[in-house]
Coordinates of C-alpha atoms in Angstrom, one line a residue:
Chain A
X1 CA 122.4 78.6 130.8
X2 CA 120.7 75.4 130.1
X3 CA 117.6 75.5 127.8
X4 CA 114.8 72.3 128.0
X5 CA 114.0 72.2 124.8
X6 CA 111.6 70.0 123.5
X7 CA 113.2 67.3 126.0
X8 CA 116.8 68.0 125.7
X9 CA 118.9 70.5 127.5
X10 CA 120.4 72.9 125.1
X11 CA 123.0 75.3 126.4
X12 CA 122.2 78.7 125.6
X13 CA 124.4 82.5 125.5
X14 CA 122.1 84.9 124.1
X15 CA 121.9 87.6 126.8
X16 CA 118.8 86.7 129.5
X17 CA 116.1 89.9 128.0
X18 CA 116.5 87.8 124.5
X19 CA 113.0 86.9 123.7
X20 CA 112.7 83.1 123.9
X21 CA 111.4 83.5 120.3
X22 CA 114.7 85.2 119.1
X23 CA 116.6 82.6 121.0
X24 CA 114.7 79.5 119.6
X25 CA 114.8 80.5 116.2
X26 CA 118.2 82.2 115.7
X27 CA 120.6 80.4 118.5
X28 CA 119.2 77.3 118.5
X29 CA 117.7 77.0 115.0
X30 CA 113.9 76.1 116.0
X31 CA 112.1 77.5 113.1
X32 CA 108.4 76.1 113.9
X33 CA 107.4 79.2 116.0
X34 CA 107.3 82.0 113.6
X35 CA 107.9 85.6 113.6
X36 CA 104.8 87.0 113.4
X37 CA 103.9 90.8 114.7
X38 CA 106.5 90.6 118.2
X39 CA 103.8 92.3 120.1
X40 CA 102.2 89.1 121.5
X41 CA 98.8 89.8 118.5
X42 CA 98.9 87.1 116.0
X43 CA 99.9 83.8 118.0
X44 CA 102.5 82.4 115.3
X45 CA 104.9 82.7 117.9
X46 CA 103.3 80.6 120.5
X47 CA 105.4 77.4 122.2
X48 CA 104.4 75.8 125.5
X49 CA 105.7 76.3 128.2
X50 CA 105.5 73.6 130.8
X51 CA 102.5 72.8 128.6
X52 CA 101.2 75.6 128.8
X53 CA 100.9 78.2 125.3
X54 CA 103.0 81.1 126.0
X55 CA 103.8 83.8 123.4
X56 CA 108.0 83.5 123.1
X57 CA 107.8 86.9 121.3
X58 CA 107.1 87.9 125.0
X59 CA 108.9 85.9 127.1
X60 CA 112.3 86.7 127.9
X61 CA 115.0 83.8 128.1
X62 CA 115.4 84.6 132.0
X63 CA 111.9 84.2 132.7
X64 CA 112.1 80.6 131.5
X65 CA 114.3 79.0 133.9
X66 CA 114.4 75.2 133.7
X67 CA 110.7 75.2 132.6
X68 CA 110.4 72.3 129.8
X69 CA 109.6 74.0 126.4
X70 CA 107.0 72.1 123.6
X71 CA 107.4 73.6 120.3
X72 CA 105.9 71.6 116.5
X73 CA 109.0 69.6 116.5
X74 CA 108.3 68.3 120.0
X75 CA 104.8 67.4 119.4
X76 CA 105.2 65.0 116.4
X77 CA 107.7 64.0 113.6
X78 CA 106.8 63.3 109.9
X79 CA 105.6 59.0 109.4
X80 CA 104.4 59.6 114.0
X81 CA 102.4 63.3 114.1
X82 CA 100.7 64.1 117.4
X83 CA 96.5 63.6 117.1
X84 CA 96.4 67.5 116.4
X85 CA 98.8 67.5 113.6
X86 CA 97.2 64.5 112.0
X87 CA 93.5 66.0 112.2
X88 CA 95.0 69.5 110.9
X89 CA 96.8 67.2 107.8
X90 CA 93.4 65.2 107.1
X91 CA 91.7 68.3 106.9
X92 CA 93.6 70.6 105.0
X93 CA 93.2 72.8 107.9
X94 CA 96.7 74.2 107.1
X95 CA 97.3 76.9 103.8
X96 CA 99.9 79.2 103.7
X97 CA 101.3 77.6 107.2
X98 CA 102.8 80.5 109.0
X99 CA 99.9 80.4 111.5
X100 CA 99.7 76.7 112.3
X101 CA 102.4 76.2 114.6
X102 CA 101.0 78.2 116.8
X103 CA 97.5 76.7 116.1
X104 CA 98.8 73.6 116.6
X105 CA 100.7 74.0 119.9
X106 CA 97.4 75.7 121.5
X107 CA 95.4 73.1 120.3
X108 CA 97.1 70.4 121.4
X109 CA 97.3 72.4 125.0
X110 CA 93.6 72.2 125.0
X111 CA 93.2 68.9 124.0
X112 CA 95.3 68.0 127.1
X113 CA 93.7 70.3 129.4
X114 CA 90.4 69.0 128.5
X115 CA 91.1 65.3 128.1
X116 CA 88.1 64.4 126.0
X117 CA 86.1 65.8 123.3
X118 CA 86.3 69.7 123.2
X119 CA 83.1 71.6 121.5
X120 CA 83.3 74.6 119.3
X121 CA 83.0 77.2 122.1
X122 CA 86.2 75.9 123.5
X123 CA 87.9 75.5 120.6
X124 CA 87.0 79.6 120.0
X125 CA 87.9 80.5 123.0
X126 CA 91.2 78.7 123.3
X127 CA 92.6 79.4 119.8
X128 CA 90.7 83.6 119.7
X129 CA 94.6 85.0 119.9
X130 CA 96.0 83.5 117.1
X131 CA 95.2 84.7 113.3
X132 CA 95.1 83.0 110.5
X133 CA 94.6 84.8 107.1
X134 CA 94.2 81.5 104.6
X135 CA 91.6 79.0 105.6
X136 CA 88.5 81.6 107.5
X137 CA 89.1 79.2 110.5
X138 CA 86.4 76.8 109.5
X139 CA 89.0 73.9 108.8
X140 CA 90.7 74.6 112.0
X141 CA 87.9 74.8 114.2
X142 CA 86.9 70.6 113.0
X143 CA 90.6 70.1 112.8
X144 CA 90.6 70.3 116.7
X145 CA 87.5 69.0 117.5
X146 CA 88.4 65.9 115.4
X147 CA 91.1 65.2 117.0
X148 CA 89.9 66.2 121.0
X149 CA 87.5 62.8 119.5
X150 CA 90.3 60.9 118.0
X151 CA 89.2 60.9 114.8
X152 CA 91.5 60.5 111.9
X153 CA 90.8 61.2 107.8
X154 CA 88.2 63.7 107.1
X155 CA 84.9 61.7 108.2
X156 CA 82.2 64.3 109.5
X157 CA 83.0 65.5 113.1
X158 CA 80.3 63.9 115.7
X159 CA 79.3 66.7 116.8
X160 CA 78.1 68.7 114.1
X161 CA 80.0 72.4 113.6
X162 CA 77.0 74.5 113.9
X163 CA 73.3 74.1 114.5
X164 CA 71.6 72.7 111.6
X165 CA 70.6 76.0 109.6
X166 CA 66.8 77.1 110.2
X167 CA 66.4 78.6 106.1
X168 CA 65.3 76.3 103.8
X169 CA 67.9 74.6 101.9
X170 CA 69.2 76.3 98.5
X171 CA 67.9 74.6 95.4
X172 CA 69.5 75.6 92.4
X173 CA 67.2 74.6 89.0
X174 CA 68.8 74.0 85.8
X175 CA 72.0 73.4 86.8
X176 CA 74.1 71.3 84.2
X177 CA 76.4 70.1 86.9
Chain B
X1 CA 67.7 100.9 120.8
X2 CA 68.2 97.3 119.7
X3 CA 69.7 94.8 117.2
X4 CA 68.2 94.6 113.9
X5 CA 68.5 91.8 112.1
X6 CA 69.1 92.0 107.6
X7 CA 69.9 89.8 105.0
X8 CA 71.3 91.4 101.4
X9 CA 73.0 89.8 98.5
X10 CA 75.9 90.5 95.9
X11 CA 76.7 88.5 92.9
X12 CA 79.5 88.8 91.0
X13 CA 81.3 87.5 87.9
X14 CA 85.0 86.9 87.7
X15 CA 86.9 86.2 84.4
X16 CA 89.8 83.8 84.8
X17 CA 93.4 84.6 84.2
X18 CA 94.6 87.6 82.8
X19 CA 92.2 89.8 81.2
X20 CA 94.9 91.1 78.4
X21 CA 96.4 87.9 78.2
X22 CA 100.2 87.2 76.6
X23 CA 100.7 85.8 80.1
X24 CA 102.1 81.9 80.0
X25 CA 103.1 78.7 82.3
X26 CA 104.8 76.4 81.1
X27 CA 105.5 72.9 82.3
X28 CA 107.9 70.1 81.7
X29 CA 107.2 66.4 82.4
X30 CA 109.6 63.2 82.9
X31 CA 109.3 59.7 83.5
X32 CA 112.1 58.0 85.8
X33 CA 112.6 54.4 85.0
X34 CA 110.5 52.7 87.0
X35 CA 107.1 54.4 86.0
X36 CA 107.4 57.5 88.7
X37 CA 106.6 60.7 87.1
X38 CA 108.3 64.1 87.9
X39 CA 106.4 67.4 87.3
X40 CA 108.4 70.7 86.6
X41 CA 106.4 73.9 86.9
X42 CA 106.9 77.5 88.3
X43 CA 103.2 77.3 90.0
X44 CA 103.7 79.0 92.9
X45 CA 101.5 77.1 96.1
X46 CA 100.9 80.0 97.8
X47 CA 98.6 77.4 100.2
X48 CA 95.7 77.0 98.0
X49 CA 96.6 74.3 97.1
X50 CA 98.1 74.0 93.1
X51 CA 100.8 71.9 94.0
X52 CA 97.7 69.5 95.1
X53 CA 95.6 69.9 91.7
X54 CA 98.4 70.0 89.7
X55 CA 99.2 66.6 90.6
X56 CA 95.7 65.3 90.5
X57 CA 95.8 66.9 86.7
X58 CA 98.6 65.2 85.5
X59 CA 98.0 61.8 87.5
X60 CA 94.5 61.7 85.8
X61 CA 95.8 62.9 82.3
X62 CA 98.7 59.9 82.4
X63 CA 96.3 57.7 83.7
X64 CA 98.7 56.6 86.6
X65 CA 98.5 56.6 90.7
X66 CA 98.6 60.0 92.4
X67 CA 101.2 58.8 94.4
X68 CA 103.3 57.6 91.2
X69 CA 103.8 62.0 90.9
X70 CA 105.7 64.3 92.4
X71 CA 105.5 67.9 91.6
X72 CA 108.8 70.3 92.1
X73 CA 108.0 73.9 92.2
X74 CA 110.6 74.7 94.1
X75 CA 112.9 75.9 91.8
X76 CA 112.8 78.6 89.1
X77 CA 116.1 77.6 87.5
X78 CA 115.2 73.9 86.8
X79 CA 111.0 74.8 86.2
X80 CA 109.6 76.7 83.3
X81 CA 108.5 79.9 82.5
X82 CA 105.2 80.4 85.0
X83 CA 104.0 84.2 85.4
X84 CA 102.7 83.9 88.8
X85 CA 100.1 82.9 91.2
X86 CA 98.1 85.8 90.6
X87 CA 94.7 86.8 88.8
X88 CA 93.0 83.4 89.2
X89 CA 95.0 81.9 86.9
X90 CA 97.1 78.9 88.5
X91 CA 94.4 75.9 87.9
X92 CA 93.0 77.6 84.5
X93 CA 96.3 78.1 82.9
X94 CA 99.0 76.4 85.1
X95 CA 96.9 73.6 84.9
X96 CA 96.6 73.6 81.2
X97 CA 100.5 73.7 81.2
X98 CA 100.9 70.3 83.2
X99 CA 97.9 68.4 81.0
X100 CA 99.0 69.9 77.9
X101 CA 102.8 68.3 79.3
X102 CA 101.0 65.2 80.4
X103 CA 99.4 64.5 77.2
X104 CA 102.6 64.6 74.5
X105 CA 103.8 61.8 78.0
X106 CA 100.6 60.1 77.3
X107 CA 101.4 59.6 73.6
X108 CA 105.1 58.3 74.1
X109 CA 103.9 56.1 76.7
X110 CA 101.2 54.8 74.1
X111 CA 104.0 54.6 71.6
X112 CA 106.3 52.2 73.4
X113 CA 103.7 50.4 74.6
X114 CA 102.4 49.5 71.3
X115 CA 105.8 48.7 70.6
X116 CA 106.0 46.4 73.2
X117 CA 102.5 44.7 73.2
X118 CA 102.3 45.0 69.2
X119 CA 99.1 46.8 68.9
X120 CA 98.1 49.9 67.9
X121 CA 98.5 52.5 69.9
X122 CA 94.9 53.8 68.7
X123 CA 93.7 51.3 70.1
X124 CA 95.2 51.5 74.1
X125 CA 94.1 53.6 76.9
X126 CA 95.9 53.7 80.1
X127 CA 94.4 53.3 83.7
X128 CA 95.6 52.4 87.0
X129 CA 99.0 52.7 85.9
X130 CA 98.4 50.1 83.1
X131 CA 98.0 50.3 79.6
X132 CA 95.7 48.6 78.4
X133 CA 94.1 47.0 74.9
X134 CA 90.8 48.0 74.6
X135 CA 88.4 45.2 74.5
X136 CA 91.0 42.7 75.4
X137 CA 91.9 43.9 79.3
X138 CA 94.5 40.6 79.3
X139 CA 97.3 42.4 76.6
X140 CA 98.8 44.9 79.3
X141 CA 101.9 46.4 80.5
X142 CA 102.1 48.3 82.8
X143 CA 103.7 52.5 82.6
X144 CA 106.5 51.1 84.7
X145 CA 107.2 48.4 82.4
X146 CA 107.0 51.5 79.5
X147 CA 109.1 53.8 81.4
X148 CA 112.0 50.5 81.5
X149 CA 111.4 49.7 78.3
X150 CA 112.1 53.2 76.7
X151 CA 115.0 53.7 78.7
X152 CA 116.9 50.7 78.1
X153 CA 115.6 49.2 75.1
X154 CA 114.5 52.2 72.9
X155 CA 117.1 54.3 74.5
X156 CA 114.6 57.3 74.8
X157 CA 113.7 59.7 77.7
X158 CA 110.1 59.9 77.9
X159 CA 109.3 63.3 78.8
X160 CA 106.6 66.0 77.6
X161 CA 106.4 70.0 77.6
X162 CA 103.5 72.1 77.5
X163 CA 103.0 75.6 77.4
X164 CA 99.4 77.5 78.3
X165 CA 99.4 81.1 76.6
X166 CA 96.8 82.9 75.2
X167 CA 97.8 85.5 73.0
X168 CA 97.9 88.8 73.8
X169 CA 94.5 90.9 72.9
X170 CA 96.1 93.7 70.8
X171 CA 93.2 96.6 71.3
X172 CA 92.3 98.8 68.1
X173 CA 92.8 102.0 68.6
X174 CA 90.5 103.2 65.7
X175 CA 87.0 101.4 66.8
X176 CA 88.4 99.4 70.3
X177 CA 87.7 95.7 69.0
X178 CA 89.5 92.8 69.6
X179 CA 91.0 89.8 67.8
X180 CA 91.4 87.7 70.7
X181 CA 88.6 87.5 73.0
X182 CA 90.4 88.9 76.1
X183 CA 88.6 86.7 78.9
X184 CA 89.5 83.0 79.0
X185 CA 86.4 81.8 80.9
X186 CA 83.8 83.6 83.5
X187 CA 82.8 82.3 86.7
X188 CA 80.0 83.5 88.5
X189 CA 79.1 83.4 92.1
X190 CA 77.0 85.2 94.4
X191 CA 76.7 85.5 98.6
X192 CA 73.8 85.9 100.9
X193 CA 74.9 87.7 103.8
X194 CA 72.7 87.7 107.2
X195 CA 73.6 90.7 109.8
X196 CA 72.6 91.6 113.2
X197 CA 73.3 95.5 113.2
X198 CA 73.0 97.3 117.1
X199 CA 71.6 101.0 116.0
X200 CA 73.3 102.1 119.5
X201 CA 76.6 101.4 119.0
X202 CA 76.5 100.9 115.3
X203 CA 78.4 97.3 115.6
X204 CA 77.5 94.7 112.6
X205 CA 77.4 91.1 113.3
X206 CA 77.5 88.8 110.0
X207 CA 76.2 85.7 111.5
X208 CA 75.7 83.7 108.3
X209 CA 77.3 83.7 104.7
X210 CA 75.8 81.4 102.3
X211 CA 78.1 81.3 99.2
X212 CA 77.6 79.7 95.8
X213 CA 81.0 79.6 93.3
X214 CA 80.3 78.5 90.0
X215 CA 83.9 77.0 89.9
X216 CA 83.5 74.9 86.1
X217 CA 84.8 71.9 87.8
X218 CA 86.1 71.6 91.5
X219 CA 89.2 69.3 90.5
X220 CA 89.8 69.4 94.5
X221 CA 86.5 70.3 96.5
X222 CA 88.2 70.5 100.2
X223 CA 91.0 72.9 98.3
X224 CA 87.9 74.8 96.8
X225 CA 86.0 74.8 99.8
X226 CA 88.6 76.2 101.7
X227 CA 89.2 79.0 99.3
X228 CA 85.8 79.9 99.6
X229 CA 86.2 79.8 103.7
X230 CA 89.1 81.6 103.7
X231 CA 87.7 84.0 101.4
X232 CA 84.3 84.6 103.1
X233 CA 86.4 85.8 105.9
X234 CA 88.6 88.1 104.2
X235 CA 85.6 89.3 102.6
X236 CA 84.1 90.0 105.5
X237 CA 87.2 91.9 107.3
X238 CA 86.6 94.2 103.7
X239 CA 83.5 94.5 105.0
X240 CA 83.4 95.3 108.4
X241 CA 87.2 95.9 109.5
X242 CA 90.0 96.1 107.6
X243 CA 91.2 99.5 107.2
X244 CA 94.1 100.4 104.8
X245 CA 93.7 104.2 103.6
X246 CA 92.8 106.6 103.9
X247 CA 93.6 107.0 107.8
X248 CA 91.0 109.1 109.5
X249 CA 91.6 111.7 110.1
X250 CA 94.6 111.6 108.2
X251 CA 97.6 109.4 107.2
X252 CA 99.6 110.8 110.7
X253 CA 97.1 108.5 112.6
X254 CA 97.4 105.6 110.8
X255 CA 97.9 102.8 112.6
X256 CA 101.8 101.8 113.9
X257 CA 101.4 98.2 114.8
X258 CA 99.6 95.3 114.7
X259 CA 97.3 95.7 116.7
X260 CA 95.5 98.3 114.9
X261 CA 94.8 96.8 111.6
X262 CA 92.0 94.9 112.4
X263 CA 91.9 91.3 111.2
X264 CA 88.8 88.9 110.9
X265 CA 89.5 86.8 114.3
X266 CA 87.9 83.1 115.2
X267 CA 85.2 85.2 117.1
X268 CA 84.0 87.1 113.6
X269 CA 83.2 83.7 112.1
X270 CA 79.9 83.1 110.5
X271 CA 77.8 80.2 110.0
X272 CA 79.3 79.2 106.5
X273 CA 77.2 77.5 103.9
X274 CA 79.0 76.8 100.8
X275 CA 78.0 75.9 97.9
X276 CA 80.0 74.5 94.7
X277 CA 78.5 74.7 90.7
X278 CA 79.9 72.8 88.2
X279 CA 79.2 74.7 85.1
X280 CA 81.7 73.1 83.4
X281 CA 84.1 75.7 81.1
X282 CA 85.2 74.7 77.7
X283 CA 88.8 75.7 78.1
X284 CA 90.2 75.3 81.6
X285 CA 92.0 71.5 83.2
X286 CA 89.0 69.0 83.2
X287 CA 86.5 72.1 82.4
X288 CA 87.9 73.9 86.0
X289 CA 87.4 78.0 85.7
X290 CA 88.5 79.4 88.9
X291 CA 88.3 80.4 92.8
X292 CA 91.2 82.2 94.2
X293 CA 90.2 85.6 94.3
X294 CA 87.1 85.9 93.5
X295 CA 86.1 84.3 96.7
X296 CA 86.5 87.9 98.5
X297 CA 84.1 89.7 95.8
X298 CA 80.9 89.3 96.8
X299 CA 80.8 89.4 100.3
X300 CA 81.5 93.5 101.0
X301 CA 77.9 94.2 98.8
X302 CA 76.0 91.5 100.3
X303 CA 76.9 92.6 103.7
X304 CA 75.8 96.3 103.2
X305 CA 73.0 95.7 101.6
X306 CA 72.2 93.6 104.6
X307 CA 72.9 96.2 107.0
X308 CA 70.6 98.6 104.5
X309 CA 68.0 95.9 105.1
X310 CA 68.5 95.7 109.0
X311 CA 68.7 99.7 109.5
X312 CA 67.7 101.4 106.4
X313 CA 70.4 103.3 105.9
X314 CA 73.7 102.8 103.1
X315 CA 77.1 102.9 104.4
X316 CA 78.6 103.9 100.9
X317 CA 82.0 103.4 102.1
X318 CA 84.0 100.1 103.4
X319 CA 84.8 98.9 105.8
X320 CA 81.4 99.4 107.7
X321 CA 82.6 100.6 110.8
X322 CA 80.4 101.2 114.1
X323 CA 81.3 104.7 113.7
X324 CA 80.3 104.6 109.3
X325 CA 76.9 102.4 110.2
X326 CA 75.8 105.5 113.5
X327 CA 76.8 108.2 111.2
X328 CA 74.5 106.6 108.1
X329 CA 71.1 106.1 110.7
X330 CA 71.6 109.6 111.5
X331 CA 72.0 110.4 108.3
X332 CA 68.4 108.6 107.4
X333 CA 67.0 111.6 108.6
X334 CA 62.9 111.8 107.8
X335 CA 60.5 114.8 106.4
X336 CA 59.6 116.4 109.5
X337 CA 55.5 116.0 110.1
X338 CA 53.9 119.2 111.3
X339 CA 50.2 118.6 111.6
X340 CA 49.2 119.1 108.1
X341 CA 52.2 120.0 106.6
X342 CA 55.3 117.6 105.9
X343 CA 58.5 119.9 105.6
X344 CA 61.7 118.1 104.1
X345 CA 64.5 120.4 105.9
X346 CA 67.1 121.6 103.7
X347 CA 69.7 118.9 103.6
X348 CA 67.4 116.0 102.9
X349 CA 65.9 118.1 100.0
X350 CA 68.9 118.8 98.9
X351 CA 70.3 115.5 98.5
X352 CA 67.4 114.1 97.2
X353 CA 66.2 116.5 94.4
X354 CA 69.7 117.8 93.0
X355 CA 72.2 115.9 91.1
X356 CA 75.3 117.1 92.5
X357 CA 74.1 117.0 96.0
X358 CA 72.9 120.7 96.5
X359 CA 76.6 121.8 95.2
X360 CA 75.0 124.5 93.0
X361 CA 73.9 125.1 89.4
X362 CA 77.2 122.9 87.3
X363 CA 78.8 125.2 84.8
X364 CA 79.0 123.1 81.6

């Protein structure tokens, strides 16, 4: 069968139950969705389908069809990176890596969906299945929200992250920095 | 039944690099023609970023661009010895090994260039990518010009190693002292930890972690910054979630799949409030100590001594699970008040007045 890949048709013979993960990353050589815990839990393996975020660890080839599939390599290449990829490169909102395709691709999903500046709820909400063991989100979370407001470099986000805190603020006497 | 809100703290101090020593990195350094410098250590970037510093290290040591360095870890065969990415060690000594490199570059560069400009090189510096009399900024060259210079005039390669290894602390056995101190440099930090504990179900909320890493210098702050982020939440999956062994019951019931081993998630996350101290140490890269894994220490102890604060009770072992936090409230069990009397029943007395819990009289 025919596989849309990232706009061009790929033919493809792994038998149709293959997960589309399986069949991206070992017949077709697509390594940005990873191979993360195959039980649809972490979100490394997420692509879009039809623009929408689908788990390819879960999705078997014959369920695809002729449905266009968006992975990291579709979204952006090195010297022309999507909004999303930028944001996540000004920010350092990427450490170890094996998690941010799939941020990425669900980010970028939202972003579209929404069509305008997403707040921090959303942002939670849309990217809750995917885990990231590095960066404690934070990064992420303006990484996203920068780029839902176009934003490039590291500049603070318009809308601030979180309320501003109620406690005083921490002074810290005799420091010789 | 209701939420109770608590606040504890932890501090902690972490001593950088290997405790025993005997432990190196080493780095070696080369200048192409044209001024670019390559970079050849076995630092592992494991994401946090030493592929980052270590450039910024040797770009401000040399005195050149940033974007004049490129840094190839990628390769054991062609890098130099480098023990690992572990133990806090890959700015404090890894980064020793690419400025210690950088310097014996900076020298050769000063060399030639005092060649080439006729001055001493006592009395150059190098900024910018330029070297540079001092006092008279118009006698320049610049390091490409240095770099062309040495290769096809002087017919040198200007290149640099540099090796960061403390010795190893032999221990005596007769009285236990030391001829090298073991520890290179101690940080310190220390986290305030804000909980919202529900006494029904026994679930813990951390809703705000302020954090304060006494770092000696932050040579990157977003790279340190986002240690500390990433730590605060694999400090708080310690905490609160993550359980490894012993299974409970037992190691049958262990968890089979992913699923099961709970991970912090975006919906765990805390208000963060970092804070970075420069308290600059006398050994490390530009005075830098460390982050890396310290940044989980403190957060476990703040958090139960918050949930102590909120409920009154200790969960004494991690994580705090709803089931840990019920079972300690129950466990804060009161005298019993009758009318004039105020009776401790047996098991609180126990506890309280024997050493060994009530176990019986110890046989020494």
């Amino acid at each position: 069968m025919q596989l849309n890949v990232n706009g061009v048709s790929r033919a493809v013979s792994s038998p149709p139950l293959t997960s589309l993960l399986e069949v991206l990353r070992e017949e077709l050589a697509v390594l940005s969705p990873k191979h993360g815990c195959e039980q649809g839990g972490c979100g490394a393996c997420t692509v879009l389908v039809d623009g929408e975020p689908r788990r390819s660890c879960l999705l078997p080839l014959a369920a695809v069809g002729d449905a266009r599939i968006t992975t990291v390599e579709g979204l952006g290449a090195p010297g022309d990176l999507a909004p999303v990829q930028s944001a996540f490169h000004d920010r350092y909102a990427a450490q170890c890596g094996y998690c941010t395709s799939g941020m990425l691709l669900a980010a970028h999903a939202l972003i579209e969906r929404k069509g305008g500046p997403v707040d921090r709820d959303e942002v939670l909400d849309a990217l809750s299945g995917h885990v990231c063991r590095c960066t404690g989100y934070v990064k992420i979370v303006e990484a996203v929200m920068a780029a839902s407001r176009g934003q490039v470099g590291a500049e603070p986000i318009e809308q601030p992250l979180a309320p501003e805190p109620s406690q005083p603020e921490i002074e810290i006497a005799g420091s010789p920095a | 039944m209701a939420r109770h809100s608590g606040r504890g703290f932890a501090t902690i101090e972490y001593p950088t690099g290997m405790n025993q020593n005997g432990d190196p990195s080493q780095a070696w350094i080369k200048l192409k023609p044209d001024g670019r410098v390559d970079v050849f250590a076995g630092t592992v970037d494991i994401g946090q970023g030493s592929k980052t510093v270590h450039t910024q290290i040797v770009a401000d040591t040399l005195g050149v661009p940033y974007d004049w360095v490129t840094m190839d870890n990628s390769n054991s065969d062609s890098s130099g010895v480098c023990t690992g990415t572990f133990a806090s060690r890959g700015t404090f000594i890894g980064g020793n090994a690419v400025r210690f490199a950088a310097e014996r570059v900076r020298e050769r560069i000063l060399d030639i260039a005092s060649k080439e400009l006729e001055i001493d090189a006592g009395d150059l510096e190098i900024a910018d990518g330029e070297v540079v009399a001092k006092g008279a900024p118009d006698r320049r060259i610049s390091v490409a010009d240095v770099a062309g210079a040495a290769t096809y005039n002087y017919g040198e390669l200007i290149s640099g190693q540099g090796t960061a290894l403390k010795p190893f602390a032999e221990i005596s056995d007769e009285d236990g002292s030391v001829q090298v101190e073991p520890h290179s440099a101690v940080s310190y930090a220390a986290c305030v930890a804000d909980v919202e504990v529900d006494d029904e179900t026994g679930e813990v909320t951390v809703t705000r972690l302020v954090q304060v890493y006494d770092v000696g210098r932050a040579i990157n702050p977003t790279l340190v910054e986002g240690q500390i982020e990433g730590g605060a939440m694999m400090g708080l999956g310690l905490a609160l979630l993550e359980q490894a062994y012993p299974h409970y019951p037992s190691a049958e019931h262990r968890g089979a799949e992913f699923g099961t081993y709970l991970a912090p998630a975006l919906e765990d996350l805390p208000e963060l409030d970092n804070v970075i101290l420069e308290n600059p140490s006398t050994d490390g890269p530009f005075g830098a100590k460390a982050i890396g894994e310290m940044a989980n220490n403190a957060q476990p102890a703040a958090i139960a001594a918050a949930i102590h604060d909120a409920v009154g009770a200790w969960v004494t072992e991690y994580p705090a699970t709803p089931e840990r936090v019920l079972r300690a409230i129950q466990a804060k069990a009161e005298p019993r008040r009758e009318g004039k009397r105020v009776i401790f029943d047996e098991e609180i007395s126990l506890s309280a007045v024997s050493s060994n819990g009530g176990a019986g009289f110890l046989e020494v």
